[in-house]
XYZ file of C-alpha atoms in Angstrom:
694
model
C -91.917 -4.734 116.192
C -90.227 -2.356 118.649
C -91.817 0.754 117.130
C -95.242 -0.882 117.183
C -94.777 -1.652 120.856
C -93.634 1.906 121.575
C -96.586 3.355 119.694
C -99.038 1.307 121.801
C -97.291 2.401 125.000
C -97.393 6.084 123.980
C -101.070 5.803 123.151
C -101.571 4.516 126.715
C -99.435 7.421 128.086
C -96.923 5.015 129.615
C -94.166 7.586 129.212
C -91.746 6.277 131.861
C -91.562 2.866 130.219
C -91.391 4.503 126.783
C -88.324 6.606 127.678
C -86.535 3.704 129.325
C -87.263 1.450 126.342
C -86.109 4.119 123.914
C -82.881 4.622 125.858
C -82.244 0.916 125.911
C -82.701 0.571 122.135
C -81.330 4.029 121.222
C -84.515 5.286 119.678
C -84.739 9.036 119.063
C -86.625 10.592 122.004
C -88.190 13.144 119.629
C -90.586 10.363 118.635
C -92.425 10.911 121.938
C -93.547 14.311 120.633
C -93.777 13.452 116.935
C -95.947 10.342 117.439
C -98.978 12.443 118.288
C -98.092 16.107 119.008
C -101.597 17.070 120.028
C -101.905 14.240 122.573
C -98.423 14.852 123.964
C -98.914 18.592 124.488
C -102.297 18.008 126.081
C -100.816 15.467 128.507
C -97.474 17.150 129.164
C -98.261 17.510 132.840
C -98.935 13.757 132.965
C -95.685 13.134 131.093
C -93.679 15.003 133.763
C -95.420 13.318 136.693
C -95.183 9.823 135.171
C -91.501 10.093 134.346
C -90.641 12.071 137.498
C -86.912 11.636 136.969
C -84.673 14.671 136.443
C -82.058 12.741 134.481
C -84.587 11.171 132.088
C -86.440 14.442 131.600
C -83.175 16.319 130.970
C -82.164 13.778 128.366
C -85.537 14.232 126.703
C -85.295 18.049 126.673
C -81.689 18.118 125.466
C -82.490 15.700 122.620
C -85.267 17.898 121.222
C -84.935 19.232 117.688
C -87.356 20.546 115.070
C -87.101 17.492 112.818
C -90.240 15.319 112.503
C -88.980 11.758 112.964
C -92.249 10.252 111.700
C -91.523 11.539 108.193
C -87.764 10.983 108.285
C -86.089 8.248 110.332
C -89.241 6.292 111.168
C -91.360 7.151 108.147
C -91.757 3.473 107.175
C -93.627 2.789 110.418
C -95.961 5.775 110.109
C -96.609 6.234 106.396
C -97.770 9.827 106.778
C -99.498 11.529 103.816
C -97.215 13.458 101.462
C -98.650 16.775 102.640
C -98.511 15.932 106.354
C -97.058 18.580 108.672
C -97.108 18.861 112.462
C -96.304 22.577 112.403
C -99.884 23.505 113.218
C -99.438 22.080 116.703
C -96.414 24.269 117.564
C -96.114 27.989 118.174
C -94.397 29.681 115.219
C -93.847 26.190 113.777
C -91.098 25.686 116.379
C -91.346 22.339 118.153
C -88.431 22.870 120.553
C -89.566 26.261 121.838
C -93.175 25.108 122.162
C -92.323 21.975 124.168
C -89.823 23.845 126.388
C -92.299 26.629 127.059
C -95.091 24.204 127.972
C -92.737 22.187 130.178
C -91.702 25.321 132.071
C -95.354 26.164 132.646
C -96.040 22.686 134.011
C -92.932 22.658 136.205
C -93.608 26.110 137.633
C -97.119 24.952 138.560
C -95.687 22.232 140.818
C -95.301 22.650 144.524
C -91.943 24.017 145.636
C -90.709 20.725 147.064
C -91.630 18.831 143.900
C -90.096 21.528 141.728
C -86.771 21.386 143.560
C -86.493 17.710 142.614
C -86.876 18.632 138.950
C -85.274 22.103 139.122
C -82.509 21.155 136.723
C -85.166 20.242 134.141
C -86.672 23.720 134.465
C -83.286 25.332 133.852
C -82.631 23.002 130.931
C -85.977 24.025 129.426
C -84.818 27.647 129.621
C -81.438 26.894 128.089
C -82.738 24.629 125.305
C -84.936 27.381 123.896
C -83.795 29.268 120.830
C -82.249 31.675 121.579
C -81.110 30.202 124.893
C -82.832 31.830 127.865
C -79.653 32.185 129.922
C -80.739 35.444 131.523
C -84.142 33.982 132.415
C -82.462 30.934 133.970
C -80.155 33.137 136.040
C -83.081 35.311 137.095
C -84.941 32.230 138.314
C -81.870 31.021 140.204
C -81.403 34.425 141.826
C -85.045 34.750 142.876
C -85.196 31.228 144.367
C -81.824 31.500 146.088
C -83.233 34.179 148.369
C -85.745 31.649 149.724
C -83.100 29.032 150.439
C -81.345 28.667 153.747
C -77.992 28.229 152.063
C -78.420 31.039 149.604
C -74.880 31.160 148.209
C -74.532 27.400 147.935
C -77.798 27.117 145.995
C -76.804 29.956 143.680
C -73.327 28.602 142.966
C -74.659 25.074 142.392
C -77.172 26.001 139.749
C -75.037 28.672 138.072
C -72.389 26.000 137.739
C -75.052 23.740 136.232
C -75.981 26.441 133.691
C -72.305 26.828 132.824
C -72.044 23.073 132.302
C -75.080 22.968 129.989
C -73.953 26.115 128.116
C -70.153 25.959 128.357
C -69.557 28.753 125.832
C -72.115 31.180 127.200
C -71.037 34.500 128.720
C -72.809 34.074 132.051
C -71.482 37.321 133.437
C -73.029 39.357 130.628
C -76.299 37.446 130.973
C -76.376 38.238 134.687
C -75.548 41.898 134.057
C -78.454 42.096 131.620
C -80.615 41.518 134.740
C -78.866 44.504 136.404
C -77.659 42.122 139.131
C -73.973 42.856 139.726
C -73.491 40.320 142.589
C -75.042 37.606 140.438
C -72.750 38.653 137.581
C -69.767 38.320 139.905
C -70.818 34.793 140.876
C -71.459 33.884 137.226
C -68.092 35.264 136.135
C -66.317 32.802 138.405
C -67.571 29.963 136.200
C -66.376 31.623 132.987
C -62.960 31.425 131.409
C -62.142 35.072 132.090
C -59.248 36.307 134.153
C -60.504 37.919 137.403
C -58.183 40.832 136.659
C -60.325 41.530 133.618
C -63.815 41.478 135.096
C -63.307 42.414 138.766
C -62.391 46.089 138.172
C -65.338 46.523 135.820
C -67.845 44.869 138.166
C -66.563 46.782 141.182
C -66.911 50.008 139.235
C -70.455 49.140 138.184
C -71.358 48.213 141.767
C -70.234 51.634 142.974
C -72.630 53.645 140.817
C -75.601 55.261 142.539
C -78.561 55.691 142.343
C -79.998 52.531 140.843
C -81.159 54.188 137.617
C -77.663 55.530 136.971
C -76.169 52.137 137.772
C -78.480 50.535 135.223
C -77.445 53.158 132.666
C -73.771 52.360 133.246
C -74.458 48.613 132.979
C -76.196 49.140 129.639
C -73.286 51.263 128.426
C -70.832 48.577 129.535
C -72.758 45.824 127.771
C -72.930 47.883 124.577
C -69.215 48.668 124.676
C -68.326 45.096 125.463
C -70.373 43.835 122.546
C -68.741 46.413 120.313
C -65.250 45.567 121.557
C -65.819 41.848 121.239
C -66.955 42.224 117.653
C -64.094 44.590 116.933
C -61.428 42.325 118.406
C -62.760 39.296 116.589
C -62.628 40.812 113.118
C -59.430 42.785 113.633
C -57.820 39.500 114.563
C -59.249 38.028 111.369
C -57.829 40.882 109.260
C -54.463 40.396 110.932
C -54.575 36.706 110.079
C -55.431 37.359 106.416
C -52.872 40.185 106.105
C -50.128 39.208 108.548
C -47.697 41.859 107.318
C -50.147 44.740 107.281
C -49.673 47.625 109.704
C -53.118 47.496 111.271
C -52.371 50.290 113.698
C -51.504 52.762 110.937
C -54.535 51.662 108.948
C -56.768 52.325 111.959
C -55.130 55.692 112.577
C -55.872 56.656 108.987
C -59.537 56.561 110.089
C -58.696 58.984 112.934
C -59.808 56.326 115.454
C -57.182 56.116 118.200
C -59.007 53.469 120.319
C -59.362 51.290 117.237
C -55.665 51.800 116.512
C -54.849 50.673 120.048
C -56.897 47.505 119.597
C -55.311 46.862 116.199
C -51.820 47.397 117.588
C -52.308 44.472 119.958
C -52.373 42.152 116.951
C -49.196 43.580 115.444
C -45.636 42.563 116.163
C -44.765 45.889 117.776
C -43.598 46.333 121.316
C -46.287 48.123 123.391
C -43.557 50.416 124.675
C -43.193 51.657 121.110
C -46.782 52.451 120.216
C -48.459 53.175 123.564
C -46.711 56.525 124.210
C -47.509 57.702 120.683
C -51.155 56.650 120.848
C -51.622 58.154 124.295
C -50.150 61.406 123.045
C -52.435 61.429 120.006
C -55.454 60.698 122.198
C -54.679 63.722 124.371
C -54.872 66.319 121.583
C -57.904 68.580 121.472
C -60.009 69.719 119.632
C -60.841 67.010 117.122
C -59.459 68.920 114.109
C -56.120 69.385 115.850
C -56.050 65.709 116.859
C -56.634 64.744 113.239
C -53.840 67.085 112.182
C -51.445 65.406 114.616
C -52.506 61.933 113.431
C -51.850 62.910 109.819
C -48.451 64.293 110.776
C -47.670 61.017 112.558
C -48.691 59.083 109.441
C -46.770 61.399 107.127
C -49.926 62.520 105.318
C -48.958 66.166 105.182
C -51.541 67.257 102.630
C -54.350 65.844 104.789
C -52.776 67.398 107.867
C -53.084 70.763 106.161
C -56.745 70.068 105.380
C -57.422 69.697 109.103
C -55.545 72.869 110.034
C -57.765 74.909 107.718
C -60.571 74.595 110.270
C -58.452 76.119 113.062
C -57.944 79.873 112.834
C -55.470 79.916 115.703
C -53.187 77.349 114.041
C -52.145 79.493 111.080
C -48.493 79.584 112.149
C -48.344 75.792 112.275
C -50.008 75.740 108.871
C -47.408 78.141 107.439
C -44.591 76.022 108.840
C -46.135 72.883 107.372
C -46.656 74.527 103.979
C -43.084 75.764 103.744
C -41.480 72.589 105.037
C -43.289 70.236 102.677
C -43.946 72.653 99.781
C -47.731 72.418 100.006
C -48.298 75.814 98.400
C -50.606 74.678 95.598
C -52.710 72.700 98.079
C -52.760 75.570 100.553
C -53.910 78.259 98.147
C -56.879 76.085 97.239
C -57.771 75.158 100.832
C -57.495 78.660 102.273
C -59.264 80.397 99.384
C -62.363 81.285 101.393
C -60.658 81.975 104.717
C -59.336 85.129 106.305
C -55.788 83.810 105.920
C -55.964 83.663 102.124
C -53.848 86.807 101.657
C -51.179 85.436 103.973
C -51.039 82.174 102.044
C -50.754 84.064 98.741
C -47.804 86.040 100.090
C -46.068 82.901 101.352
C -46.549 81.240 97.975
C -45.257 84.368 96.237
C -42.112 84.369 98.384
C -41.529 80.746 97.406
C -41.953 81.554 93.703
C -39.677 84.583 93.983
C -37.028 82.395 95.564
C -37.287 80.102 92.538
C -37.096 83.138 90.192
C -40.602 82.603 88.836
C -41.191 86.331 88.932
C -44.301 86.619 86.772
C -46.352 84.277 88.969
C -44.838 85.773 92.112
C -46.038 89.184 90.928
C -49.568 87.859 90.561
C -49.647 86.327 94.048
C -48.022 89.291 95.759
C -50.797 91.428 94.316
C -53.399 88.911 95.513
C -51.770 89.040 98.926
C -51.872 92.832 99.023
C -48.093 93.351 98.930
C -47.736 95.672 95.935
C -44.177 96.691 96.791
C -42.932 93.124 96.463
C -45.127 92.731 93.393
C -43.373 95.740 91.837
C -39.974 94.244 92.619
C -40.895 90.957 90.940
C -42.511 92.696 87.972
C -39.314 94.657 87.369
C -37.223 91.506 87.678
C -39.425 89.795 85.057
C -39.551 92.943 82.849
C -43.354 92.946 83.039
C -43.702 96.545 81.943
C -47.511 96.578 81.851
C -47.627 95.294 85.429
C -45.103 97.962 86.405
C -47.370 100.660 84.959
C -50.389 99.337 86.879
C -48.460 98.928 90.138
C -46.935 102.393 89.821
C -50.449 103.784 89.597
C -51.614 101.753 92.620
C -48.537 102.702 94.654
C -48.978 106.333 93.567
C -45.388 106.676 92.399
C -44.249 109.953 90.922
C -43.904 110.340 87.160
C -40.118 110.517 87.454
C -39.912 107.329 89.523
C -42.254 105.471 87.174
C -40.271 106.667 84.163
C -37.029 105.496 85.738
C -38.373 101.986 86.238
C -39.830 101.809 82.730
C -36.623 103.138 81.201
C -34.655 100.287 82.737
C -37.089 97.771 81.276
C -36.983 99.505 77.878
C -33.202 99.203 77.725
C -33.519 95.479 78.369
C -35.912 94.967 75.452
C -33.827 97.184 73.199
C -30.796 95.007 73.911
C -32.786 91.900 72.982
C -34.088 93.467 69.767
C -37.740 93.591 70.793
C -38.461 96.927 69.161
C -42.244 96.687 69.438
C -42.153 96.536 73.250
C -39.663 99.409 73.363
C -42.075 101.465 71.283
C -44.970 100.563 73.596
C -42.965 101.662 76.627
C -41.982 104.896 74.911
C -45.643 105.684 74.354
C -46.199 105.364 78.091
C -43.136 107.502 78.804
C -44.445 110.183 76.498
C -47.685 110.200 78.447
C -45.650 110.816 81.608
C -44.156 113.969 80.017
C -40.600 112.975 80.705
C -37.475 112.437 78.632
C -35.530 110.323 81.072
C -35.346 107.272 78.813
C -32.599 108.393 76.434
C -31.210 111.899 76.369
C -29.485 111.294 73.019
C -32.671 110.407 71.153
C -35.672 112.681 71.094
C -38.676 111.076 72.787
C -41.359 111.739 70.189
C -43.519 110.048 67.667
C -40.688 109.911 65.140
C -38.641 107.554 67.285
C -41.699 105.470 68.152
C -42.663 105.243 64.490
C -39.162 104.081 63.632
C -39.284 101.382 66.306
C -42.645 100.052 65.118
C -41.298 99.921 61.574
C -38.284 97.946 62.716
C -40.615 95.598 64.618
C -42.755 95.052 61.507
C -45.841 96.577 63.141
C -46.686 98.856 60.224
C -50.235 99.691 61.284
C -49.088 101.151 64.601
C -46.205 102.900 62.873
C -48.681 104.715 60.628
C -50.888 105.560 63.606
C -47.991 107.047 65.573
C -46.637 109.069 62.659
C -49.457 111.601 62.940
C -48.635 112.567 59.316
C -45.407 114.204 60.455
C -42.979 114.432 57.582
C -40.019 113.047 59.503
C -42.034 110.116 60.774
C -43.390 109.428 57.295
C -39.827 109.586 56.017
C -38.928 106.650 58.273
C -41.961 104.691 57.058
C -40.974 105.424 53.460
C -37.335 104.462 53.919
C -37.865 101.353 56.032
C -40.956 100.303 54.057
C -39.098 100.473 50.759
C -36.244 98.481 52.276
C -38.642 95.854 53.563
C -40.313 95.716 50.130
C -36.997 94.852 48.482
C -36.208 92.214 51.125
C -39.585 90.534 50.769
C -39.504 90.635 46.982
C -36.179 88.835 47.010
C -37.414 86.392 49.648
C -40.547 85.618 47.611
C -38.375 84.879 44.574
C -36.192 82.525 46.639
C -39.201 80.772 48.162
C -40.799 80.252 44.773
C -37.575 78.831 43.361
C -37.075 76.483 46.328
C -40.660 75.234 46.205
C -40.351 74.378 42.524
C -36.966 72.691 42.952
C -37.920 70.677 46.019
C -41.291 69.565 44.658
C -39.752 68.458 41.347
C -36.996 66.569 43.141
C -39.592 64.923 45.403
C -41.402 63.558 42.343
C -38.169 61.976 41.133
C -37.312 60.495 44.552
C -40.757 58.970 44.947
C -40.667 57.528 41.439
C -37.314 55.900 42.148
C -38.543 54.560 45.494
C -41.592 53.017 43.841
C -39.372 51.294 41.298
C -37.122 49.979 44.073
C -40.110 48.581 45.983
C -41.376 46.791 42.894
C -37.918 45.430 42.203
C -37.462 44.214 45.773
C -40.554 42.018 45.565
C -38.792 39.766 43.038
C -35.573 39.354 45.044
C -35.747 36.968 47.968
C -32.493 38.171 49.454
C -33.592 41.780 49.667
C -35.275 41.359 53.000
C -32.245 39.645 54.476
C -29.879 42.285 53.095
C -32.049 45.058 54.434
C -32.264 43.329 57.767
C -28.498 42.938 57.865
C -28.031 46.592 56.990
C -30.253 47.729 59.814
C -28.837 45.217 62.247
C -25.327 46.448 61.590
C -26.546 49.990 61.999
C -28.260 49.376 65.319
C -25.814 46.912 66.834
C -22.720 49.095 66.588
C -22.954 50.328 70.146
C -20.163 50.666 72.609
C -20.072 48.169 75.431
C -21.707 49.337 78.629
C -24.567 51.228 76.975
C -28.121 49.985 77.248
C -30.281 49.107 74.271
C -32.645 51.896 75.224
C -29.953 54.558 75.036
C -28.802 53.077 71.712
C -32.309 53.361 70.283
C -32.573 56.922 71.547
C -29.302 57.926 69.899
C -30.367 56.260 66.674
C -33.675 58.170 66.665
C -31.822 61.454 67.112
C -29.454 60.539 64.292
C -32.393 59.728 62.027
C -34.086 63.030 62.872
C -30.912 64.897 61.920
C -30.806 63.045 58.598
C -34.404 64.040 57.934
C -33.455 67.708 58.168
C -30.761 67.465 55.460
C -31.122 67.562 51.679
C -28.312 65.172 50.771
C -29.048 63.884 47.310
C -29.435 60.105 47.182
C -29.817 59.789 50.963
C -32.264 57.211 52.320
C -34.054 60.068 54.058
C -33.983 62.517 51.143
C -37.774 62.450 50.739
C -38.185 63.314 54.428
C -35.650 66.124 54.086
C -37.496 67.566 51.082
C -40.821 67.462 52.914
C -39.342 69.155 55.981
C -37.794 71.879 53.813
C -41.109 72.485 52.051
C -42.967 72.592 55.376
C -40.492 75.145 56.682
C -40.984 77.368 53.618
C -44.776 77.175 53.753
C -44.789 77.936 57.493
C -42.628 81.007 56.873
C -44.948 82.151 54.066
C -47.972 81.656 56.313
C -46.370 83.718 59.068
C -45.478 86.471 56.603
C -49.166 87.149 55.966
C -49.407 88.891 59.359
C -46.829 91.551 58.499
C -47.872 91.944 54.875
C -51.307 93.239 55.776
C -49.874 96.351 57.430
C -46.908 96.765 55.082
C -49.055 97.017 51.931
C -51.103 99.800 53.484
C -48.051 101.605 54.846
C -46.506 101.664 51.362
C -49.639 103.306 50.012
C -49.525 105.909 52.813
C -46.040 107.003 51.682
C -47.080 106.845 48.002
C -45.186 103.649 47.211
C -48.086 102.615 45.020
C -46.214 100.428 42.562
C -44.286 98.687 45.311
C -47.486 97.888 47.201
C -49.188 96.587 44.074
C -46.217 94.486 42.981
C -45.629 93.038 46.451
C -49.242 91.906 46.704
C -49.129 90.407 43.212
C -45.898 88.504 43.843
C -47.039 87.199 47.209
C -50.442 86.192 45.807
C -48.699 84.248 43.053
C -46.568 82.479 45.656
C -49.657 81.565 47.683
C -51.299 80.178 44.545
C -48.257 78.018 43.763
C -48.221 76.621 47.287
C -51.917 75.768 47.269
C -51.485 74.066 43.916
C -48.496 72.025 45.077
C -49.744 70.917 48.514
C -52.035 68.108 47.190
C -49.117 66.764 45.124
C -46.544 67.034 47.896
C -48.860 65.629 50.569
C -51.311 63.391 48.681
C -54.642 62.676 50.288
C -54.167 58.909 50.022
C -50.932 57.297 51.185
C -49.090 54.829 48.986
C -46.042 52.795 49.877
C -43.633 55.011 47.944
C -44.968 58.192 49.628
C -43.968 56.902 53.074
C -40.699 58.555 54.042
C -37.517 56.768 55.019
C -35.620 53.671 53.858
C -37.584 50.825 52.306
C -36.497 48.344 54.959
C -37.878 50.631 57.685
C -41.199 50.936 55.872
C -41.663 47.150 55.959
C -40.305 46.491 59.455
C -42.826 44.597 61.620
C -43.370 44.884 65.350
C -40.946 42.028 66.000
C -38.178 43.943 64.225
C -38.103 41.667 61.181
C -38.251 43.267 57.718
C -40.923 41.559 55.613
C -40.966 42.827 52.050
C -44.108 42.185 49.993
C -44.063 39.266 47.620
C -44.456 39.730 43.895
C -48.012 40.629 42.950
C -49.038 41.258 46.569
C -50.297 44.489 48.092
C -47.349 46.869 48.420
C -48.684 48.634 51.528
C -46.969 47.599 54.790
C -48.955 46.087 57.663
C -48.393 49.186 59.759
C -47.473 52.758 58.849
C -45.443 55.195 60.909
C -46.833 58.668 60.231
C -43.811 60.922 60.658
C -44.253 64.634 61.279
C -43.011 65.538 57.794
C -45.837 63.476 56.258
C -48.455 65.762 57.823
C -49.182 68.760 55.561
C -48.640 72.273 56.945
C -51.477 74.700 57.489
C -51.633 77.715 55.221
C -54.194 80.015 56.791
C -56.969 81.381 54.643
C -58.622 83.560 57.295
C -55.914 86.250 57.218
C -57.266 89.117 55.138
C -53.965 90.678 54.192
C -54.797 91.710 50.647
C -55.772 95.213 49.640
C -58.961 95.081 47.631
C -57.793 97.953 45.445
C -55.080 95.714 43.951
C -57.337 92.689 43.563
C -58.700 92.674 40.013
C -61.390 90.185 40.998
C -62.959 92.716 43.369
C -62.376 95.992 41.532
């Protein structure tokens, strides 16, 4: 009944009675608009004049929202069609903004005396808009205050009213957006800010001249304030989420000192602690040097060095930083394309020389252009080839070069490296000096002898120059080496046969033991007990890790022995066979030159026999490898004790049951189970002794 009555009254435009009735019965005032939007907007001027009460009109404006009450709260009284929408009556489908805009137009069309009665409604219409027209409201207040006799009183009254309607609004910023500093000062008094915060800023803005520059400064202030407000808000949030985080250091890592200062305010530090440091960092110029100082403050020395690279005049600070924090590797990369690269190379070289890494120091001294220090390091590292090159670059005399090389040659002779001694002697011969050894003639005979002793038979033949005395050394030492190798080949062949035959027996016995263990339930427990007793016999005070490490070393030692009947005998046999085959493979390198050298000195039979014996040994090895290291692994070919073969990840030994698969769940591939490599790309044979090719 009430809604029917209200509808009739609204149709008759009896708006004063409608509002009073709605207030009395707490009916949503939006119904005044929603009942018939077209009629209401057309008669809005009538609505204002009929009501003519600032309080009632303010209540109406403040209650506005974009909801259509005729299809929501009061839909039963209106029964609108399902597709009904009042959006077509409102600008941008926004009821609140449309009504407020039209009300402002109607109010501004009133005479001044009538408007003053309803002035609060005008301001409310500004403030109710979305977004709130705070600046427009303040502009209207400011422009009308000039016309009033009590200018200040009028201004304060209505600014206070705006602050009451919009209690959380920043009135000072809204006033500044109008470039009106006095108005901003008045507005600020009704905000929650401390006068000590806004007075200095407003006084500073007021002092700027001319007007255009003042407006520029106001815009800059508003932009900075917005930025700072946003910054403070979210830094505070980060500090709340991460209360123990060092926000100041995190901000400094971005090279942003002002941000670090803001962040520091939300830390637990005393301002007297961080302010001096931040002020000092802020004072550094240029930017690269400031970043360097920030990185030093944060202890990020590698990044500090990155910033110093861009400053040519800071090389001394860079050198100090590099040496203090050992940033040599970083520095040589950073300074590679700068004019200080040579200096950095020398500093790095000095560091390496101090650590006795002479070969690398030699390289960097040469890169740094200090060949004298490079020569010193090359001599200390016995880098004879580098010494020869540096002597040439330093233009040393033949006698001085020979003296340096002679010292290096004596070192290699004492260590038994005859090949290097021979190489150095060749260089000494080219220098036409005999300063190396006055007791031994410096000629091709001595060099030939040294190459023979080093096993470099090809170079020995080359250096002999068919001299009888040199060939005599090749003949004597070659024949001696032939006898040694013949005996060694016989021993290798015997050992290969013995070890491979014994391995067959050991594996056969292990297979039988595995099969037997599957029928004995106690075997697993006994094996477990055996291992437990073995691994638990550790002295008190030692950790389990150190015990396991010692046990692994003990097992590795057992694998290198050939004790008959040992649990690791199969591993020992495999290791012995691998060692023999590796030695045979290595011997191919020397044999190529030795066979030819024997022919040169007419040791024809020896050369032929040596090739035949060695070829037979190679054939035996290739025949035995598939048997010793079968392509497919079976349980009995896995090395080590049976209980270790069947030990699971949890340490428990689980032997296979009778009739089950004998392979363990996991297999430890020890190094001895991997077959050695016998190279086939070494062409050591002489075709003249190979019947297949001749």
